[in-house]
PDB file of C-alpha atoms in Angstrom:
ATOM      1  CA  MET A 112       0.000   0.000   0.000  1.00  0.00           C
ATOM      2  CA  ASN A 113       1.177   3.522  -0.764  1.00  0.00           C
ATOM      3  CA  TRP A 114       2.053   5.325   2.466  1.00  0.00           C
ATOM      4  CA  ARG A 115      -0.151   8.305   1.570  1.00  0.00           C
ATOM      5  CA  ASP A 116      -3.203   6.079   1.109  1.00  0.00           C
ATOM      6  CA  LEU A 117      -2.415   4.357   4.392  1.00  0.00           C
ATOM      7  CA  ALA A 118      -2.016   7.665   6.243  1.00  0.00           C
ATOM      8  CA  ASP A 119      -5.238   9.024   4.770  1.00  0.00           C
ATOM      9  CA  THR A 120      -7.063   5.873   5.861  1.00  0.00           C
ATOM     10  CA  LEU A 121      -5.672   5.962   9.394  1.00  0.00           C
ATOM     11  CA  PHE A 122      -5.669   9.696  10.072  1.00  0.00           C
ATOM     12  CA  GLY A 123      -7.687  11.438   7.373  1.00  0.00           C
ATOM     13  CA  ALA A 124      -6.581  14.039   4.846  1.00  0.00           C
ATOM     14  CA  GLY A 125      -4.342  16.798   6.123  1.00  0.00           C
ATOM     15  CA  HIS A 126      -2.620  14.494   8.607  1.00  0.00           C
ATOM     16  CA  GLY A 127       0.701  16.353   8.351  1.00  0.00           C
ATOM     17  CA  ILE A 128       3.042  13.418   7.738  1.00  0.00           C
ATOM     18  CA  THR A 129       5.809  14.382   5.316  1.00  0.00           C
ATOM     19  CA  GLU A 130       8.272  12.451   3.156  1.00  0.00           C
ATOM     20  CA  GLN A 131      11.849  13.538   2.563  1.00  0.00           C
ATOM     21  CA  ASP A 132      14.497  11.272   1.073  1.00  0.00           C
ATOM     22  CA  LEU A 133      12.378   8.163   1.785  1.00  0.00           C
ATOM     23  CA  PHE A 134      11.977   9.222   5.453  1.00  0.00           C
ATOM     24  CA  LEU A 135       8.472   9.664   6.893  1.00  0.00           C
ATOM     25  CA  ASP A 136       7.931  11.985   9.837  1.00  0.00           C
ATOM     26  CA  GLY A 137       5.000  13.720  11.451  1.00  0.00           C
ATOM     27  CA  THR A 138       2.712  14.102  14.432  1.00  0.00           C
ATOM     28  CA  VAL A 139      -0.968  13.291  13.974  1.00  0.00           C
ATOM     29  CA  SER A 140      -4.056  13.317  16.125  1.00  0.00           C
ATOM     30  CA  PHE A 141      -5.510   9.854  16.636  1.00  0.00           C
ATOM     31  CA  GLU A 142      -8.634   9.436  18.741  1.00  0.00           C
ATOM     32  CA  GLY A 143      -7.946  12.827  20.281  1.00  0.00           C
ATOM     33  CA  THR A 144      -4.383  11.985  21.310  1.00  0.00           C
ATOM     34  CA  PRO A 145      -1.110  13.093  19.651  1.00  0.00           C
ATOM     35  CA  LEU A 146       0.701  10.212  17.948  1.00  0.00           C
ATOM     36  CA  LYS A 147       4.232  10.396  16.551  1.00  0.00           C
ATOM     37  CA  VAL A 148       4.660   8.709  13.169  1.00  0.00           C
ATOM     38  CA  ILE A 149       8.154   7.717  11.974  1.00  0.00           C
ATOM     39  CA  GLY A 150       8.939   5.504   9.030  1.00  0.00           C
ATOM     40  CA  THR A 151      10.347   4.766   5.616  1.00  0.00           C
ATOM     41  CA  THR A 152       8.973   4.331   2.123  1.00  0.00           C
ATOM     42  CA  GLY A 153      10.015   3.399  -1.392  1.00  0.00           C
ATOM     43  CA  HIS A 154      11.611   0.111  -0.251  1.00  0.00           C
ATOM     44  CA  ALA A 155      14.166   2.345   1.455  1.00  0.00           C
ATOM     45  CA  PRO A 156      17.696   1.017   1.939  1.00  0.00           C
ATOM     46  CA  ILE A 157      18.657   1.959   5.493  1.00  0.00           C
ATOM     47  CA  GLY A 158      21.971   3.779   5.351  1.00  0.00           C
ATOM     48  CA  VAL A 159      23.697   5.839   8.012  1.00  0.00           C
ATOM     49  CA  ALA A 160      21.743   9.016   7.219  1.00  0.00           C
ATOM     50  CA  LEU A 161      18.330   7.351   7.257  1.00  0.00           C
ATOM     51  CA  ALA A 162      19.060   5.338  10.415  1.00  0.00           C
ATOM     52  CA  LEU A 163      20.203   8.477  12.241  1.00  0.00           C
ATOM     53  CA  ALA A 164      17.213  10.487  10.994  1.00  0.00           C
ATOM     54  CA  GLN A 165      14.836   7.913  12.472  1.00  0.00           C
ATOM     55  CA  ALA A 166      16.847   7.762  15.686  1.00  0.00           C
ATOM     56  CA  ARG A 167      16.744  11.559  16.021  1.00  0.00           C
ATOM     57  CA  ALA A 168      12.974  11.584  15.567  1.00  0.00           C
ATOM     58  CA  VAL A 169      12.604   8.984  18.317  1.00  0.00           C
ATOM     59  CA  LEU A 170      14.927  10.839  20.706  1.00  0.00           C
ATOM     60  CA  ASP A 171      13.217  14.185  20.027  1.00  0.00           C
ATOM     61  CA  THR A 172       9.901  12.589  20.942  1.00  0.00           C
ATOM     62  CA  VAL A 173      11.285  11.083  24.144  1.00  0.00           C
ATOM     63  CA  THR A 174      12.812  14.441  25.113  1.00  0.00           C
ATOM     64  CA  ALA A 175      10.011  16.832  24.175  1.00  0.00           C
ATOM     65  CA  HIS A 176       6.893  14.663  24.558  1.00  0.00           C
ATOM     66  CA  PRO A 177       7.284  12.088  27.358  1.00  0.00           C
ATOM     67  CA  GLY A 178       4.956   9.147  26.993  1.00  0.00           C
ATOM     68  CA  ARG A 179       3.686  10.036  23.524  1.00  0.00           C
ATOM     69  CA  PRO A 180       2.932   6.847  21.554  1.00  0.00           C
ATOM     70  CA  ILE A 181       4.981   6.141  18.434  1.00  0.00           C
ATOM     71  CA  LEU A 182       3.923   4.380  15.232  1.00  0.00           C
ATOM     72  CA  LEU A 183       6.710   2.978  13.047  1.00  0.00           C
ATOM     73  CA  LEU A 184       5.695   2.600   9.380  1.00  0.00           C
ATOM     74  CA  ILE A 185       7.989   0.059   7.761  1.00  0.00           C
ATOM     75  CA  ASP A 186       8.926  -0.309   4.102  1.00  0.00           C
ATOM     76  CA  THR A 187      12.584  -1.231   3.676  1.00  0.00           C
ATOM     77  CA  GLN A 188      14.827  -3.484   1.622  1.00  0.00           C
ATOM     78  CA  GLY A 189      17.271  -3.727   4.522  1.00  0.00           C
ATOM     79  CA  GLN A 190      20.572  -2.004   5.116  1.00  0.00           C
ATOM     80  CA  GLN A 191      22.269   0.102   2.470  1.00  0.00           C
ATOM     81  CA  LEU A 192      24.856  -2.031   0.667  1.00  0.00           C
ATOM     82  CA  ARG A 193      27.321   0.724  -0.104  1.00  0.00           C
ATOM     83  CA  LEU A 194      30.998   1.127   0.753  1.00  0.00           C
ATOM     84  CA  ARG A 195      30.486   4.667   2.071  1.00  0.00           C
ATOM     85  CA  ASP A 196      27.934   3.508   4.634  1.00  0.00           C
ATOM     86  CA  GLU A 197      30.091   0.556   5.637  1.00  0.00           C
ATOM     87  CA  LEU A 198      33.046   2.872   6.226  1.00  0.00           C
ATOM     88  CA  LEU A 199      30.861   5.254   8.246  1.00  0.00           C
ATOM     89  CA  GLY A 200      29.730   2.380  10.461  1.00  0.00           C
ATOM     90  CA  ILE A 201      26.265   1.398   9.253  1.00  0.00           C
ATOM     91  CA  ASN A 202      26.203  -1.387  11.843  1.00  0.00           C
ATOM     92  CA  ARG A 203      26.614   1.121  14.677  1.00  0.00           C
ATOM     93  CA  ALA A 204      24.072   3.537  13.188  1.00  0.00           C
ATOM     94  CA  MET A 205      21.460   0.797  12.930  1.00  0.00           C
ATOM     95  CA  ALA A 206      22.277  -0.430  16.435  1.00  0.00           C
ATOM     96  CA  HIS A 207      21.845   3.141  17.646  1.00  0.00           C
ATOM     97  CA  LEU A 208      18.389   3.260  16.062  1.00  0.00           C
ATOM     98  CA  GLY A 209      17.427   0.038  17.804  1.00  0.00           C
ATOM     99  CA  CYS A 210      18.711   1.384  21.139  1.00  0.00           C
ATOM    100  CA  CYS A 211      16.658   4.559  20.696  1.00  0.00           C
ATOM    101  CA  VAL A 212      13.470   2.564  20.100  1.00  0.00           C
ATOM    102  CA  ASP A 213      14.281   0.455  23.165  1.00  0.00           C
ATOM    103  CA  LEU A 214      14.885   3.617  25.205  1.00  0.00           C
ATOM    104  CA  ALA A 215      11.502   5.000  24.179  1.00  0.00           C
ATOM    105  CA  ARG A 216       9.818   1.797  25.332  1.00  0.00           C
ATOM    106  CA  ARG A 217      11.628   1.858  28.676  1.00  0.00           C
ATOM    107  CA  GLN A 218      10.646   5.495  29.136  1.00  0.00           C
ATOM    108  CA  GLY A 219       6.966   4.614  28.849  1.00  0.00           C
ATOM    109  CA  HIS A 220       6.260   5.287  25.174  1.00  0.00           C
ATOM    110  CA  ARG A 221       3.963   2.750  23.546  1.00  0.00           C
ATOM    111  CA  VAL A 222       5.749   1.801  20.281  1.00  0.00           C
ATOM    112  CA  VAL A 223       3.822  -0.019  17.551  1.00  0.00           C
ATOM    113  CA  GLY A 224       5.331  -1.190  14.256  1.00  0.00           C
ATOM    114  CA  LEU A 225       3.380  -1.703  11.045  1.00  0.00           C
ATOM    115  CA  VAL A 226       4.840  -3.369   7.945  1.00  0.00           C
ATOM    116  CA  TYR A 227       2.724  -1.841   5.207  1.00  0.00           C
ATOM    117  CA  ASP A 228       4.837  -2.852   2.217  1.00  0.00           C
ATOM    118  CA  GLN A 229       8.213  -4.618   2.511  1.00  0.00           C
ATOM    119  CA  ALA A 230      10.440  -5.530   5.447  1.00  0.00           C
ATOM    120  CA  LEU A 231      13.823  -7.178   5.019  1.00  0.00           C
ATOM    121  CA  SER A 232      16.742  -8.039   7.286  1.00  0.00           C
ATOM    122  CA  GLY A 233      18.442  -5.344   9.352  1.00  0.00           C
ATOM    123  CA  GLY A 234      16.058  -2.553   8.388  1.00  0.00           C
ATOM    124  CA  PHE A 235      13.247  -4.569   9.966  1.00  0.00           C
ATOM    125  CA  ILE A 236      15.215  -5.875  12.953  1.00  0.00           C
ATOM    126  CA  THR A 237      16.144  -2.396  14.186  1.00  0.00           C
ATOM    127  CA  SER A 238      12.631  -0.965  13.852  1.00  0.00           C
ATOM    128  CA  GLY A 239       9.482  -3.093  13.837  1.00  0.00           C
ATOM    129  CA  LEU A 240      10.973  -6.090  15.614  1.00  0.00           C
ATOM    130  CA  ILE A 241      12.071  -3.896  18.553  1.00  0.00           C
ATOM    131  CA  ALA A 242       8.660  -2.264  18.971  1.00  0.00           C
ATOM    132  CA  ASP A 243       6.291  -3.348  21.746  1.00  0.00           C
ATOM    133  CA  ALA A 244       4.493  -5.223  18.987  1.00  0.00           C
ATOM    134  CA  CYS A 245       4.787  -5.377  15.213  1.00  0.00           C
ATOM    135  CA  HIS A 246       1.829  -5.862  12.904  1.00  0.00           C
ATOM    136  CA  ALA A 247       1.495  -6.167   9.115  1.00  0.00           C
ATOM    137  CA  LEU A 248      -0.929  -5.610   6.277  1.00  0.00           C
ATOM    138  CA  PRO A 249      -1.981  -8.785   4.424  1.00  0.00           C
ATOM    139  CA  GLU A 250      -0.197  -7.810   1.212  1.00  0.00           C
ATOM    140  CA  ALA A 251       3.099  -6.969   2.934  1.00  0.00           C
ATOM    141  CA  GLU A 252       6.295  -8.883   2.179  1.00  0.00           C
ATOM    142  CA  ILE A 253       8.569  -9.945   5.041  1.00  0.00           C
ATOM    143  CA  ARG A 254      11.726 -12.040   4.909  1.00  0.00           C
ATOM    144  CA  VAL A 255      15.248 -12.235   6.259  1.00  0.00           C
ATOM    145  CA  MET A 256      16.732 -12.865   2.831  1.00  0.00           C
ATOM    146  CA  ARG A 257      15.882 -14.614  -0.411  1.00  0.00           C
ATOM    147  CA  LEU A 258      16.543 -18.345  -0.568  1.00  0.00           C
ATOM    148  CA  PRO A 259      19.400 -18.030  -3.120  1.00  0.00           C
ATOM    149  CA  ALA A 260      21.212 -15.601  -0.812  1.00  0.00           C
ATOM    150  CA  MET A 261      20.486 -17.812   2.192  1.00  0.00           C
ATOM    151  CA  ALA A 262      21.940 -20.784   0.311  1.00  0.00           C
ATOM    152  CA  ARG A 263      25.162 -18.869  -0.341  1.00  0.00           C
ATOM    153  CA  VAL A 264      25.504 -17.843   3.290  1.00  0.00           C
ATOM    154  CA  THR A 265      24.572 -21.160   4.915  1.00  0.00           C
ATOM    155  CA  LYS A 266      26.151 -23.413   2.223  1.00  0.00           C
ATOM    156  CA  ILE A 267      22.897 -25.387   2.223  1.00  0.00           C
ATOM    157  CA  PRO A 268      21.610 -26.167  -1.303  1.00  0.00           C
ATOM    158  CA  GLU A 269      18.738 -23.926  -2.366  1.00  0.00           C
ATOM    159  CA  ALA A 270      16.586 -26.969  -3.146  1.00  0.00           C
ATOM    160  CA  ARG A 271      17.031 -28.211   0.438  1.00  0.00           C
ATOM    161  CA  LEU A 272      16.131 -24.784   1.825  1.00  0.00           C
ATOM    162  CA  ALA A 273      13.001 -24.786  -0.316  1.00  0.00           C
ATOM    163  CA  GLU A 274      12.050 -28.149   1.201  1.00  0.00           C
ATOM    164  CA  LEU A 275      12.675 -26.864   4.724  1.00  0.00           C
ATOM    165  CA  SER A 276      10.663 -23.702   4.115  1.00  0.00           C
ATOM    166  CA  ALA A 277       7.616 -25.758   3.186  1.00  0.00           C
ATOM    167  CA  ASP A 278       6.958 -26.682   6.808  1.00  0.00           C
ATOM    168  CA  ASN A 279       9.394 -24.592   8.850  1.00  0.00           C
ATOM    169  CA  PRO A 280       8.545 -20.862   9.057  1.00  0.00           C
ATOM    170  CA  VAL A 281      12.100 -19.983  10.156  1.00  0.00           C
ATOM    171  CA  PHE A 282      13.293 -20.600   6.575  1.00  0.00           C
ATOM    172  CA  ALA A 283      10.266 -19.207   4.767  1.00  0.00           C
ATOM    173  CA  PRO A 284       9.300 -15.673   3.762  1.00  0.00           C
ATOM    174  CA  GLY A 285       5.813 -14.244   4.118  1.00  0.00           C
ATOM    175  CA  VAL A 286       3.600 -12.523   6.671  1.00  0.00           C
ATOM    176  CA  ALA A 287       1.932 -15.774   7.765  1.00  0.00           C
ATOM    177  CA  ASN A 288       5.267 -17.327   8.689  1.00  0.00           C
ATOM    178  CA  TYR A 289       6.286 -14.319  10.783  1.00  0.00           C
ATOM    179  CA  VAL A 290       2.929 -14.469  12.548  1.00  0.00           C
ATOM    180  CA  ALA A 291       3.589 -18.148  13.283  1.00  0.00           C
ATOM    181  CA  MET A 292       7.025 -17.306  14.716  1.00  0.00           C
ATOM    182  CA  GLY A 293       5.601 -14.516  16.862  1.00  0.00           C
ATOM    183  CA  GLY A 294       7.582 -11.757  15.155  1.00  0.00           C
ATOM    184  CA  VAL A 295       4.370 -10.273  13.798  1.00  0.00           C
ATOM    185  CA  ARG A 296       1.640 -10.067  16.412  1.00  0.00           C
ATOM    186  CA  SER A 297      -1.302  -9.750  14.022  1.00  0.00           C
ATOM    187  CA  VAL A 298      -2.386  -8.964  10.472  1.00  0.00           C
ATOM    188  CA  TRP A 299      -4.505  -5.853  10.048  1.00  0.00           C
ATOM    189  CA  ASP A 300      -7.264  -6.754   7.616  1.00  0.00           C
ATOM    190  CA  GLY A 301     -10.407  -4.662   7.494  1.00  0.00           C
ATOM    191  CA  ASP A 302     -10.828  -1.598   9.697  1.00  0.00           C
ATOM    192  CA  LEU A 303      -7.281  -0.242   9.965  1.00  0.00           C
ATOM    193  CA  ARG A 304      -8.207   2.553  12.384  1.00  0.00           C
ATOM    194  CA  ALA A 305      -9.767   0.034  14.770  1.00  0.00           C
ATOM    195  CA  ALA A 306      -6.711  -2.210  14.442  1.00  0.00           C
ATOM    196  CA  LEU A 307      -4.364   0.663  15.311  1.00  0.00           C
ATOM    197  CA  ALA A 308      -6.506   1.696  18.267  1.00  0.00           C
ATOM    198  CA  GLU A 309      -6.467  -1.862  19.595  1.00  0.00           C
ATOM    199  CA  ALA A 310      -2.712  -2.145  19.098  1.00  0.00           C
ATOM    200  CA  LEU A 311      -2.099   1.060  21.049  1.00  0.00           C
ATOM    201  CA  ARG A 312      -4.338  -0.178  23.860  1.00  0.00           C
ATOM    202  CA  SER A 313      -3.138  -3.747  24.147  1.00  0.00           C
ATOM    203  CA  SER A 314       0.468  -4.058  22.930  1.00  0.00           C
ATOM    204  CA  PRO A 315       2.443  -5.968  25.566  1.00  0.00           C
ATOM    205  CA  GLN A 316       5.107  -4.089  27.484  1.00  0.00           C
ATOM    206  CA  GLN A 317       7.060  -7.327  28.008  1.00  0.00           C
ATOM    207  CA  ASP A 318       8.477  -9.263  25.069  1.00  0.00           C
ATOM    208  CA  GLU A 319       6.046 -12.106  24.368  1.00  0.00           C
ATOM    209  CA  ARG A 320       7.259 -13.104  20.914  1.00  0.00           C
ATOM    210  CA  ASP A 321       8.869 -16.366  22.025  1.00  0.00           C
ATOM    211  CA  ARG A 322       5.667 -17.424  23.775  1.00  0.00           C
ATOM    212  CA  ASP A 323       3.536 -16.383  20.813  1.00  0.00           C
ATOM    213  CA  GLY A 324       5.826 -18.440  18.582  1.00  0.00           C
ATOM    214  CA  ALA A 325       5.459 -21.482  20.832  1.00  0.00           C
ATOM    215  CA  ALA A 326       1.676 -21.159  21.017  1.00  0.00           C
ATOM    216  CA  ARG A 327       1.416 -20.786  17.240  1.00  0.00           C
ATOM    217  CA  GLY A 328       3.838 -23.627  16.482  1.00  0.00           C
ATOM    218  CA  GLY A 329       6.369 -21.521  14.600  1.00  0.00           C
ATOM    219  CA  ARG A 330       9.114 -21.409  17.275  1.00  0.00           C
ATOM    220  CA  ARG A 331       8.708 -24.452  19.446  1.00  0.00           C
ATOM    221  CA  LEU A 332      11.840 -24.179  21.597  1.00  0.00           C
ATOM    222  CA  ALA A 333      12.677 -20.479  22.050  1.00  0.00           C
ATOM    223  CA  ALA A 334      10.443 -19.847  25.073  1.00  0.00           C
ATOM    224  CA  ALA A 335      11.426 -23.117  26.804  1.00  0.00           C
ATOM    225  CA  VAL A 336      15.152 -22.519  26.275  1.00  0.00           C
ATOM    226  CA  ALA A 337      14.860 -18.907  27.511  1.00  0.00           C
ATOM    227  CA  ASP A 338      13.072 -20.106  30.655  1.00  0.00           C
ATOM    228  CA  ARG A 339      15.808 -22.702  31.307  1.00  0.00           C
ATOM    229  CA  VAL A 340      18.505 -20.034  30.961  1.00  0.00           C
ATOM    230  CA  LEU A 341      16.676 -17.688  33.335  1.00  0.00           C
ATOM    231  CA  ASP A 342      16.097 -20.494  35.843  1.00  0.00           C
ATOM    232  CA  ALA A 343      19.798 -21.356  35.783  1.00  0.00           C
TER     233      ALA A 343
END
């Protein structure tokens, strides 16, 4: 979905969200309460500049508007694969973004992620996956990496990975598989305003993704192993 159509649906015309260099930023009124909107569009590659722009928007909200809820709109192809960004420390810039989102959560900001188009690898990990809860539209595309790239990295034949992805969501792309693993809490289909209102009301403040994954059959061991580590 185009971000403008999504914003118009959620907040009405004249919402005030702006786009600059694939970066979305604005403050809207939702159900009578100010809501900070931060995000990306155009299958944005997350480079140093874009990661720091998002981080600054989060920190400005924490500083100037304590407790204000934050909506992260996600459309990214992952990190920028460019020598300049590697030399500038893209890994640290993206880690900084993730730390800023975590800080906002610990300071009492309700943070909700929404994958409205595409979410890949590090660009997704340091935004939607660190939110209190991440949701997705039905037509969204989510994956860690394509199977050919995964085959090159893991040295497992692509045909074998295709077999594994048929019944193991860890290897498979798609919104349904991320719901099964607990990474995506729900799919917003129908009344998007009602879905956002419910997400802002009920997103868990403790990380429940491992338990969601166990209950849904997509990550059968993560919660049990985490409990054993904590018990030890």
